[in-house]
Amino acid sequence: MPVEIACVPVLHDNYVWLVHDPVSGETAVVDPAVADPVMEAAAARGWTITQIWNTHWHGDHIGGNAAIKAATGCTVTGPAREADKIDTLDVPVGEGDHAMLGALRAEIWDVPAHTAGHIAYYLPEAGVIFVGDTLFAMGCGRLFEGTADQMFANMQRLSRLDGATRVYCAHEYTLSNGRFAQAMDPDNADIARRMAEVEALRAQGEPTVPTTIALERATNPFMRADSVAELARLRAVKDNF
Ligand code: ZN
Ligand code: FE
């Protein structure tokens, strides 16, 4: 039985992901911004949260940790390099480590740039990756604690994954990212086609995430940037777009 992934939209534009392994019965929650709606969403499916996976220390990614941990006794895994900023952390991890959800293996990638210790969770057997605020649909995270060099390396590494890999990011930013992508790359027919789909989905209140690596290769200006300087230029323009 394949892993099941459920979306819990919370706050203004955050997506919290529930990852359920039907074989072991384990459920991980990725970046719980808040506790109650996440626990309600799990309960509605008959799932019990056994783990929290944090990608970085920002409040809109760890805000629900304490209450979910208190209610369920779950284990919190997160970035070792941000351990001093996540007081609920049980299992600090970094590049080369892994987390297990039953028999399913999540490989930990260091993807610094948005924050200094940001990590991603890549599940090769399931063909999914949880990227937090590193890659967004047609966008990338702001460079709060890192450099364009680091974000360029992250984009290049992600782009080498299989095109069918599903990418779960932590925010619904696709409409504004897509408008920026169109402004930067007005003749890109893939972006135009995608924007029509995104506008239809958002008009119905539907999420535009997950995306795929293939779709990002075709439409994401930051993944398509061919140099650090070009990514830095795009990021600077986007910050004031
Ligand atoms: Zn963040
Ligand atoms: Fe965030």
XYZ file of N, CA and C and ligand atoms in Angstrom:
725
model
N 0.853 -1.205 0.000
C 0.000 0.000 0.000
C 0.879 1.242 0.000
N 0.588 2.162 -0.911
C 1.421 3.372 -0.978
C 1.139 4.323 0.185
N 2.099 5.195 0.417
C 1.937 6.224 1.437
C 0.781 7.155 1.044
N 0.042 7.618 2.051
C -1.060 8.559 1.800
C -0.656 9.922 2.341
N -0.930 10.967 1.569
C -0.536 12.318 1.978
C -1.763 13.218 1.940
N -2.024 13.900 3.068
C -3.182 14.792 3.150
C -2.710 16.217 3.418
N -3.439 17.145 2.823
C -3.131 18.575 2.935
C -4.004 19.211 4.009
N -3.392 19.961 4.917
C -4.149 20.734 5.903
C -3.781 22.214 5.711
N -4.674 22.984 5.050
C -4.397 24.416 4.873
C -4.662 25.155 6.184
N -3.678 25.936 6.656
C -3.838 26.678 7.909
C -3.267 28.089 7.754
N -3.601 28.936 8.747
C -3.170 30.345 8.739
C -3.552 30.970 7.391
N -2.744 31.900 6.907
C -3.124 32.610 5.691
C -2.865 31.762 4.446
N -1.688 31.158 4.368
C -1.325 30.437 3.140
C -0.386 29.260 3.406
N -0.383 28.750 4.659
C 0.489 27.606 4.969
C -0.180 26.286 4.622
N 0.623 25.334 4.143
C 0.176 23.953 3.987
C 0.947 23.062 4.952
N 0.190 22.351 5.791
C 0.757 21.330 6.663
C 0.432 19.997 6.015
N 1.414 19.093 5.955
C 1.215 17.814 5.275
C 1.201 16.673 6.275
N 0.166 15.828 6.177
C 0.094 14.595 6.956
C 0.546 13.461 6.047
N 1.494 12.677 6.534
C 2.068 11.584 5.742
C 1.781 10.293 6.493
N 0.929 9.449 5.903
C 0.469 8.253 6.602
C 0.961 6.994 5.897
N 1.591 6.132 6.674
C 2.036 4.833 6.160
C 1.049 3.762 6.625
N 0.221 3.261 5.692
C -0.833 2.313 6.098
C -0.281 0.982 6.590
N 0.952 0.657 6.256
C 1.521 -0.625 6.685
C 1.831 -0.599 8.183
N 2.565 0.405 8.613
C 2.944 0.505 10.027
C 1.902 1.242 10.861
N 1.043 2.022 10.186
C 0.080 2.854 10.902
C 0.667 4.168 11.387
N 1.933 4.411 11.074
C 2.551 5.664 11.522
C 2.076 6.853 10.684
N 2.009 8.018 11.337
C 1.685 9.257 10.633
C 2.664 10.343 11.061
N 3.318 10.949 10.079
C 4.181 12.100 10.337
C 3.462 13.355 9.886
N 3.649 14.436 10.620
C 3.128 15.726 10.178
C 4.322 16.625 9.890
N 4.296 17.200 8.681
C 5.403 18.044 8.240
C 5.065 19.508 8.531
N 5.907 20.167 9.313
C 5.814 21.604 9.595
C 4.452 22.052 10.117
N 4.045 21.538 11.285
C 2.758 21.960 11.846
C 2.817 23.397 12.366
N 2.263 24.302 11.603
C 2.214 25.717 11.988
C 1.387 25.890 13.253
N 0.330 25.090 13.358
C -0.616 25.135 14.473
C -0.951 23.698 14.843
N -1.654 23.523 15.964
C -1.916 22.161 16.443
C -3.348 21.673 16.157
N -4.353 22.426 16.579
C -5.721 21.892 16.585
C -6.228 21.457 15.209
N -6.150 22.295 14.177
C -6.662 21.846 12.877
C -5.916 20.630 12.332
N -4.645 20.516 12.690
C -3.828 19.396 12.219
C -4.262 18.109 12.920
N -4.453 18.186 14.237
C -4.889 16.986 14.970
C -6.311 16.587 14.563
N -7.165 17.583 14.285
C -8.525 17.284 13.821
C -8.493 16.602 12.452
N -7.633 17.080 11.580
C -7.531 16.481 10.239
C -7.024 15.041 10.320
N -6.084 14.797 11.220
C -5.583 13.428 11.402
C -6.691 12.539 11.974
N -7.373 13.036 12.994
C -8.434 12.255 13.642
C -9.557 11.928 12.666
N -9.871 12.882 11.786
C -10.953 12.672 10.810
C -10.642 11.501 9.882
N -9.355 11.232 9.689
C -8.947 10.110 8.840
C -8.656 8.849 9.642
N -8.786 8.952 10.969
C -8.475 7.800 11.807
C -6.983 7.576 11.972
N -6.191 8.659 11.754
C -4.743 8.555 11.862
C -4.273 9.117 13.201
N -3.269 8.508 13.791
C -2.653 9.012 15.019
C -1.258 9.542 14.671
N -1.017 10.768 15.025
C 0.294 11.383 14.728
C 1.362 10.762 15.624
N 2.392 10.182 14.997
C 3.483 9.562 15.761
C 4.793 10.335 15.620
N 4.862 11.220 14.593
C 6.094 11.982 14.379
C 5.770 13.379 13.864
N 6.643 14.315 14.189
C 6.662 15.637 13.551
C 7.981 15.752 12.806
N 7.909 16.221 11.564
C 9.118 16.493 10.780
C 9.167 17.992 10.503
N 10.128 18.677 11.060
C 10.303 20.107 10.814
C 11.379 20.333 9.756
N 11.132 21.307 8.860
C 12.148 21.649 7.854
C 13.040 22.812 8.296
N 12.478 23.735 9.113
C 13.275 24.863 9.624
C 12.549 25.495 10.793
N 13.211 26.437 11.452
C 12.780 26.908 12.765
C 11.676 27.950 12.763
N 11.276 28.499 11.625
C 10.290 29.586 11.607
C 8.992 29.173 12.297
N 8.381 30.174 12.984
C 7.190 29.915 13.783
C 6.041 29.301 13.006
N 5.906 29.654 11.735
C 4.805 29.099 10.940
C 5.122 27.671 10.461
N 6.197 27.076 10.988
C 6.532 25.679 10.678
C 6.648 24.807 11.928
N 6.825 25.456 13.093
C 6.987 24.682 14.341
C 5.964 25.067 15.415
N 5.070 26.034 15.089
C 4.156 26.573 16.098
C 3.271 25.542 16.777
N 2.973 24.431 16.077
C 2.107 23.399 16.650
C 2.863 22.282 17.351
N 4.191 22.321 17.289
C 5.003 21.218 17.845
C 4.615 20.860 19.281
N 4.660 21.866 20.170
C 4.521 21.593 21.610
C 3.173 20.964 21.924
N 2.093 21.529 21.364
C 0.755 21.022 21.691
C 0.523 19.635 21.085
N 1.023 19.387 19.891
C 0.846 18.063 19.266
C 1.665 17.024 20.027
N 2.877 17.407 20.418
C 3.741 16.499 21.181
C 3.098 16.176 22.536
N 2.544 17.196 23.187
C 1.900 16.979 24.496
C 0.690 16.069 24.363
N -0.064 16.219 23.266
C -1.298 15.458 23.096
C -1.049 14.022 22.632
N 0.029 13.805 21.871
C 0.222 12.496 21.224
C 1.477 11.757 21.696
N 2.416 12.466 22.316
C 3.688 11.838 22.666
C 4.566 11.545 21.464
N 4.308 12.226 20.359
C 5.065 11.981 19.126
C 6.514 12.458 19.255
N 7.334 11.982 18.324
C 8.759 12.337 18.286
C 8.979 13.467 17.276
N 9.756 14.475 17.662
C 10.017 15.608 16.773
C 11.409 15.480 16.164
N 11.447 15.381 14.821
C 12.705 15.360 14.071
C 12.857 16.709 13.375
N 14.067 17.232 13.349
C 14.265 18.528 12.709
C 15.739 18.827 12.526
N 16.017 20.026 11.980
C 17.396 20.369 11.596
C 18.347 20.518 12.786
N 19.411 19.720 12.785
C 20.408 19.774 13.857
C 20.997 21.170 13.976
N 21.183 21.834 12.826
C 21.836 23.139 12.858
C 20.914 24.251 13.356
N 19.638 23.893 13.626
C 18.718 24.875 14.210
C 18.177 24.377 15.546
N 18.869 23.410 16.147
C 18.405 22.794 17.389
C 18.227 23.828 18.502
N 19.073 24.860 18.498
C 18.967 25.887 19.548
C 17.718 26.737 19.399
N 17.060 26.659 18.223
C 15.863 27.480 17.994
C 14.578 26.659 18.049
N 14.687 25.329 18.242
C 13.497 24.465 18.276
C 13.549 23.680 19.590
N 12.898 24.214 20.627
C 13.097 23.602 21.952
C 12.333 22.282 22.113
N 11.433 21.974 21.181
C 10.704 20.702 21.236
C 11.428 19.574 20.487
N 12.587 19.863 19.914
C 13.288 18.899 19.060
C 13.788 17.678 19.849
N 13.489 16.468 19.333
C 13.983 15.221 19.949
C 15.138 14.630 19.150
N 15.009 14.638 17.811
C 15.977 13.963 16.947
C 16.565 14.967 15.958
N 17.743 15.533 16.256
C 18.377 16.467 15.328
C 19.020 15.720 14.167
N 18.752 16.163 12.938
C 19.281 15.473 11.755
C 19.864 16.463 10.756
N 20.701 15.934 9.851
C 21.287 16.740 8.788
C 21.631 15.842 7.613
N 22.308 16.428 6.626
C 22.680 15.727 5.395
C 23.232 14.324 5.678
N 22.676 13.332 4.976
C 23.158 11.960 5.125
C 22.414 11.165 6.184
N 21.687 11.854 7.057
C 20.847 11.136 8.034
C 19.550 10.715 7.357
N 18.759 9.936 8.064
C 17.433 9.616 7.544
C 16.442 9.507 8.686
N 15.156 9.665 8.348
C 14.073 9.412 9.284
C 13.301 8.223 8.727
N 12.708 7.424 9.600
C 11.925 6.276 9.146
C 10.459 6.490 9.514
N 9.563 6.206 8.551
C 8.121 6.173 8.812
C 7.713 4.724 8.556
N 7.638 3.935 9.623
C 7.540 2.494 9.422
C 8.778 2.033 8.680
N 8.579 1.331 7.558
C 9.710 0.857 6.764
C 10.101 1.861 5.679
N 9.370 2.973 5.615
C 9.645 3.988 4.590
C 10.755 4.905 5.044
N 11.715 5.111 4.152
C 12.889 5.879 4.500
C 12.807 7.290 3.922
N 13.044 8.271 4.774
C 13.132 9.668 4.331
C 14.582 10.106 4.449
N 15.193 10.406 3.318
C 16.578 10.888 3.323
C 16.583 12.383 3.633
N 17.516 12.781 4.480
C 17.614 14.192 4.865
C 18.621 14.902 3.959
N 18.181 15.995 3.383
C 19.066 16.872 2.599
C 19.262 18.171 3.363
N 20.488 18.678 3.400
C 20.715 20.051 3.841
C 20.425 20.967 2.662
N 19.483 21.897 2.842
C 19.166 22.866 1.776
C 19.165 24.285 2.368
N 20.306 24.736 2.880
C 20.369 26.059 3.501
C 20.137 27.157 2.469
N 19.626 28.296 2.910
C 19.472 29.519 2.107
C 18.326 30.340 2.694
N 17.108 29.748 2.765
C 15.989 30.450 3.418
C 16.324 30.624 4.897
N 16.753 29.533 5.547
C 17.379 29.617 6.872
C 18.701 28.848 6.799
N 19.558 29.062 7.779
C 20.925 28.528 7.725
C 20.978 27.008 7.843
N 19.972 26.422 8.501
C 20.015 24.973 8.706
C 18.870 24.227 8.041
N 18.172 24.871 7.127
C 16.970 24.291 6.486
C 17.263 22.899 5.916
N 16.353 21.950 6.157
C 16.493 20.603 5.597
C 15.254 20.237 4.775
N 15.417 19.204 3.924
C 14.305 18.641 3.158
C 14.243 17.142 3.461
N 13.063 16.552 3.265
C 12.838 15.122 3.498
C 12.481 14.475 2.162
N 13.361 13.624 1.669
C 13.158 12.974 0.364
C 12.870 11.493 0.575
N 11.690 11.050 0.080
C 11.267 9.653 0.201
C 11.355 9.010 -1.180
N 12.503 8.414 -1.509
C 12.705 7.924 -2.880
C 11.708 6.849 -3.296
N 11.350 5.951 -2.382
C 10.411 4.878 -2.774
C 9.036 5.435 -3.103
N 8.636 6.491 -2.396
C 7.333 7.104 -2.636
C 7.398 8.136 -3.763
N 8.614 8.578 -4.123
C 8.757 9.595 -5.165
C 8.257 10.953 -4.725
N 8.486 11.298 -3.437
C 8.033 12.594 -2.942
C 9.142 13.267 -2.145
N 9.112 14.588 -2.131
C 10.045 15.352 -1.316
C 9.311 16.520 -0.655
N 9.601 16.714 0.630
C 9.032 17.826 1.391
C 10.120 18.882 1.525
N 9.884 20.049 0.946
C 10.948 21.045 0.795
C 10.757 22.288 1.657
N 9.695 22.335 2.462
C 9.511 23.494 3.338
C 9.422 24.784 2.545
N 10.286 25.749 2.874
C 10.296 27.052 2.196
C 11.518 27.190 1.283
N 11.967 26.080 0.693
C 13.125 26.147 -0.217
C 12.654 26.352 -1.651
N 11.891 25.392 -2.170
C 11.317 25.485 -3.516
C 9.816 25.691 -3.378
N 9.268 26.653 -4.122
C 7.818 26.795 -4.227
C 7.411 26.581 -5.677
N 6.130 26.342 -5.902
C 5.635 26.233 -7.263
C 5.958 27.543 -7.992
N 6.804 27.484 -9.010
C 7.275 28.619 -9.806
C 8.054 29.649 -8.989
N 8.538 29.269 -7.793
C 9.295 30.225 -6.992
C 10.310 29.555 -6.094
N 10.954 30.363 -5.248
C 11.844 29.819 -4.218
C 11.742 30.696 -2.981
N 12.247 30.185 -1.872
C 12.165 30.913 -0.610
C 13.058 32.142 -0.609
N 12.700 33.078 0.239
C 13.558 34.260 0.403
C 14.863 33.867 1.092
N 15.902 34.639 0.800
C 17.236 34.334 1.340
C 17.432 35.077 2.661
N 16.805 34.561 3.721
C 16.890 35.252 5.013
C 18.239 35.018 5.703
N 18.733 33.804 5.671
C 19.956 33.480 6.424
C 21.030 32.850 5.536
N 20.820 32.869 4.233
C 21.783 32.220 3.347
C 22.018 33.048 2.100
N 22.635 32.420 1.112
C 23.122 33.142 -0.063
C 22.497 32.604 -1.353
N 22.634 33.407 -2.404
C 22.185 32.972 -3.729
C 22.961 31.732 -4.185
N 24.228 31.657 -3.813
C 25.041 30.468 -4.102
C 24.370 29.200 -3.583
N 23.958 29.277 -2.324
C 23.333 28.102 -1.691
C 22.009 27.770 -2.362
N 21.193 28.800 -2.650
C 19.890 28.516 -3.267
C 20.079 27.976 -4.681
N 21.075 28.481 -5.391
C 21.356 27.956 -6.735
C 21.715 26.465 -6.652
N 22.571 26.110 -5.695
C 22.936 24.693 -5.514
C 21.706 23.856 -5.169
N 20.816 24.395 -4.330
C 19.582 23.665 -3.988
C 18.724 23.425 -5.232
N 18.562 24.467 -6.053
C 17.728 24.353 -7.256
C 18.325 23.329 -8.227
N 19.650 23.363 -8.380
C 20.314 22.421 -9.286
C 20.136 20.992 -8.787
N 20.294 20.796 -7.498
C 20.163 19.451 -6.927
C 18.734 18.928 -7.084
N 17.760 19.786 -6.771
C 16.359 19.372 -6.906
C 16.032 19.062 -8.365
N 16.583 19.842 -9.279
C 16.256 19.659 -10.704
C 16.765 18.322 -11.235
N 17.726 17.723 -10.543
C 18.267 16.428 -10.994
C 17.438 15.237 -10.513
N 16.449 15.486 -9.655
C 15.546 14.392 -9.260
C 14.730 13.950 -10.473
N 14.175 12.745 -10.395
C 13.277 12.272 -11.446
C 12.155 13.293 -11.660
N 11.815 13.548 -12.920
C 10.805 14.565 -13.237
C 9.456 14.306 -12.600
N 9.129 13.048 -12.346
C 7.817 12.702 -11.778
C 7.766 12.908 -10.260
N 8.892 13.201 -9.644
C 8.914 13.404 -8.186
C 7.941 14.511 -7.794
N 7.069 14.208 -6.834
C 6.107 15.206 -6.366
C 6.739 16.050 -5.264
N 6.587 17.360 -5.380
C 7.238 18.310 -4.481
C 6.179 18.980 -3.608
N 6.319 18.780 -2.288
C 5.380 19.351 -1.331
C 6.045 20.530 -0.642
N 5.564 21.737 -0.952
C 6.103 22.931 -0.310
C 5.122 23.418 0.747
N 5.540 24.401 1.518
C 4.812 24.751 2.743
C 3.902 25.967 2.592
N 3.822 26.539 1.387
C 2.944 27.702 1.206
C 2.248 27.670 -0.145
N 1.067 28.299 -0.182
C 0.348 28.531 -1.440
C 0.724 29.916 -1.960
N 1.796 29.961 -2.732
C 2.281 31.229 -3.289
C 2.198 31.206 -4.820
N 1.492 30.231 -5.385
C 1.661 29.944 -6.804
C 1.171 31.062 -7.727
N 0.041 31.705 -7.372
C -0.474 32.766 -8.256
C 0.513 33.917 -8.372
N 1.013 34.403 -7.223
C 1.938 35.541 -7.288
C 3.271 35.111 -7.892
N 3.735 33.900 -7.568
C 4.964 33.408 -8.201
C 4.793 33.307 -9.709
N 3.636 32.844 -10.137
C 3.386 32.648 -11.562
C 3.339 33.974 -12.318
N 2.778 34.998 -11.668
C 2.753 36.327 -12.318
C 4.169 36.839 -12.513
N 5.002 36.597 -11.511
C 6.418 36.997 -11.616
C 7.109 36.199 -12.725
N 6.856 34.891 -12.739
C 7.482 34.032 -13.760
C 7.092 34.491 -15.161
N 5.821 34.859 -15.325
C 5.357 35.341 -16.642
C 6.027 36.646 -17.031
N 6.214 37.534 -16.033
C 6.867 38.823 -16.319
C 8.324 38.616 -16.731
N 8.987 37.629 -16.120
C 10.398 37.380 -16.411
C 10.582 36.604 -17.707
N 9.572 35.805 -18.077
C 9.711 34.851 -19.184
C 8.409 34.855 -19.988
N 8.085 36.017 -20.609
C 6.752 36.211 -21.205
C 6.435 35.274 -22.371
N 7.454 34.719 -23.024
C 7.187 33.855 -24.182
C 7.125 32.376 -23.831
N 7.202 32.056 -22.545
C 7.213 30.655 -22.105
C 5.779 30.105 -22.105
N 5.481 29.240 -23.085
C 4.118 28.707 -23.240
C 3.737 27.787 -22.091
N 4.722 27.111 -21.490
C 4.428 26.233 -20.347
C 3.927 27.045 -19.152
N 4.519 28.214 -18.937
C 4.074 29.066 -17.832
C 2.651 29.563 -18.103
N 2.391 29.995 -19.329
C 1.051 30.493 -19.674
C -0.002 29.407 -19.456
N 0.306 28.183 -19.907
C -0.623 27.064 -19.750
C -0.846 26.767 -18.270
N 0.263 26.758 -17.519
C 0.151 26.448 -16.104
C -0.661 27.520 -15.370
N -0.456 28.776 -15.710
C -1.186 29.848 -15.029
C -2.693 29.717 -15.226
N -3.121 29.279 -16.399
C -4.554 29.078 -16.634
C -5.086 28.002 -15.682
N -4.318 26.939 -15.501
C -4.728 25.863 -14.579
C -4.731 26.354 -13.137
N -3.684 27.107 -12.776
C -3.551 27.602 -11.402
C -4.694 28.560 -11.062
N -5.035 29.442 -12.013
C -6.124 30.385 -11.768
C -7.439 29.645 -11.572
N -7.673 28.591 -12.354
C -8.913 27.812 -12.215
C -8.950 27.105 -10.861
N -7.843 26.524 -10.450
C -7.786 25.835 -9.156
C -8.037 26.806 -8.007
N -7.374 27.959 -8.042
C -7.498 28.921 -6.941
C -8.897 29.520 -6.899
N -9.532 29.688 -8.067
C -10.902 30.220 -8.101
C -11.852 29.280 -7.359
N -11.494 27.983 -7.343
C -12.316 27.007 -6.615
C -11.784 26.736 -5.210
N -10.766 27.495 -4.791
C -10.199 27.310 -3.466
C -9.363 26.051 -3.327
N -8.932 25.489 -4.460
C -8.146 24.249 -4.435
C -6.656 24.557 -4.358
N -5.881 23.686 -3.672
C -4.428 23.881 -3.637
C -3.784 23.610 -4.996
N -2.667 24.297 -5.248
C -1.894 24.067 -6.479
C -0.635 23.248 -6.181
N -0.537 22.774 -4.951
C 0.576 21.958 -4.486
C 0.011 20.563 -4.196
N 0.719 19.453 -4.423
C 2.113 19.398 -4.841
C 2.320 19.773 -6.309
N 3.564 20.132 -6.584
C 3.999 20.305 -7.955
C 4.909 19.118 -8.291
N 5.519 19.140 -9.458
C 6.482 18.088 -9.799
C 7.787 18.735 -10.250
N 8.851 17.963 -10.199
C 10.147 18.458 -10.653
C 10.085 18.804 -12.143
N 9.394 17.996 -12.935
C 9.305 18.274 -14.385
C 8.625 19.616 -14.645
N 7.538 19.872 -13.905
C 6.800 21.130 -14.071
C 7.666 22.320 -13.652
N 8.426 22.149 -12.579
C 9.305 23.243 -12.129
C 10.431 23.491 -13.121
N 10.987 22.408 -13.682
C 12.041 22.593 -14.694
C 11.535 23.458 -15.843
N 10.249 23.290 -16.187
C 9.688 23.992 -17.346
C 9.247 25.417 -17.014
N 8.885 25.685 -15.751
C 8.195 26.955 -15.457
C 8.795 27.779 -14.320
N 9.736 27.245 -13.564
C 10.229 27.958 -12.373
C 11.485 28.782 -12.734
N 11.375 30.117 -12.697
C 12.525 30.931 -13.125
C 13.774 30.699 -12.279
N 13.599 30.349 -11.006
C 14.756 30.148 -10.137
C 15.441 28.816 -10.430
N 14.650 27.797 -10.783
C 15.258 26.532 -11.176
C 15.868 26.648 -12.576
N 15.302 27.508 -13.406
C 15.796 27.672 -14.785
C 16.987 28.634 -14.859
N 17.265 29.351 -13.770
C 18.406 30.273 -13.763
C 19.681 29.490 -14.061
N 20.517 30.028 -14.973
C 21.688 29.253 -15.403
C 22.963 29.652 -14.673
N 22.849 30.559 -13.706
C 24.034 30.956 -12.937
C 23.594 31.505 -11.586
N 24.544 31.551 -10.656
C 24.278 32.147 -9.349
C 23.853 33.604 -9.519
N 24.556 34.323 -10.420
C 24.270 35.744 -10.622
C 22.841 35.942 -11.120
N 22.396 35.051 -12.015
C 21.035 35.171 -12.542
C 20.007 34.881 -11.456
N 20.250 33.874 -10.631
C 19.319 33.600 -9.528
C 19.289 34.777 -8.562
N 20.450 35.339 -8.252
C 20.520 36.481 -7.332
C 19.744 37.673 -7.897
N 19.889 37.895 -9.215
C 19.166 39.001 -9.852
C 17.653 38.791 -9.756
N 17.207 37.573 -10.105
C 15.771 37.262 -10.057
C 15.229 37.417 -8.636
N 15.985 36.928 -7.659
C 15.519 36.973 -6.265
C 15.361 38.428 -5.823
N 16.323 39.280 -6.214
C 16.269 40.696 -5.848
C 15.056 41.380 -6.495
N 14.789 41.058 -7.758
C 13.634 41.654 -8.437
C 12.349 41.171 -7.776
N 12.295 39.865 -7.487
C 11.073 39.292 -6.881
C 10.801 39.875 -5.502
N 11.843 40.172 -4.746
C 11.653 40.708 -3.397
C 10.888 42.034 -3.413
N 10.909 42.721 -4.552
C 10.197 44.008 -4.657
C 9.146 43.996 -5.762
N 8.710 42.821 -6.184
C 7.778 42.707 -7.312
C 6.362 43.057 -6.877
Zn 10.095 30.022 6.548
Fe 7.060 29.567 5.973
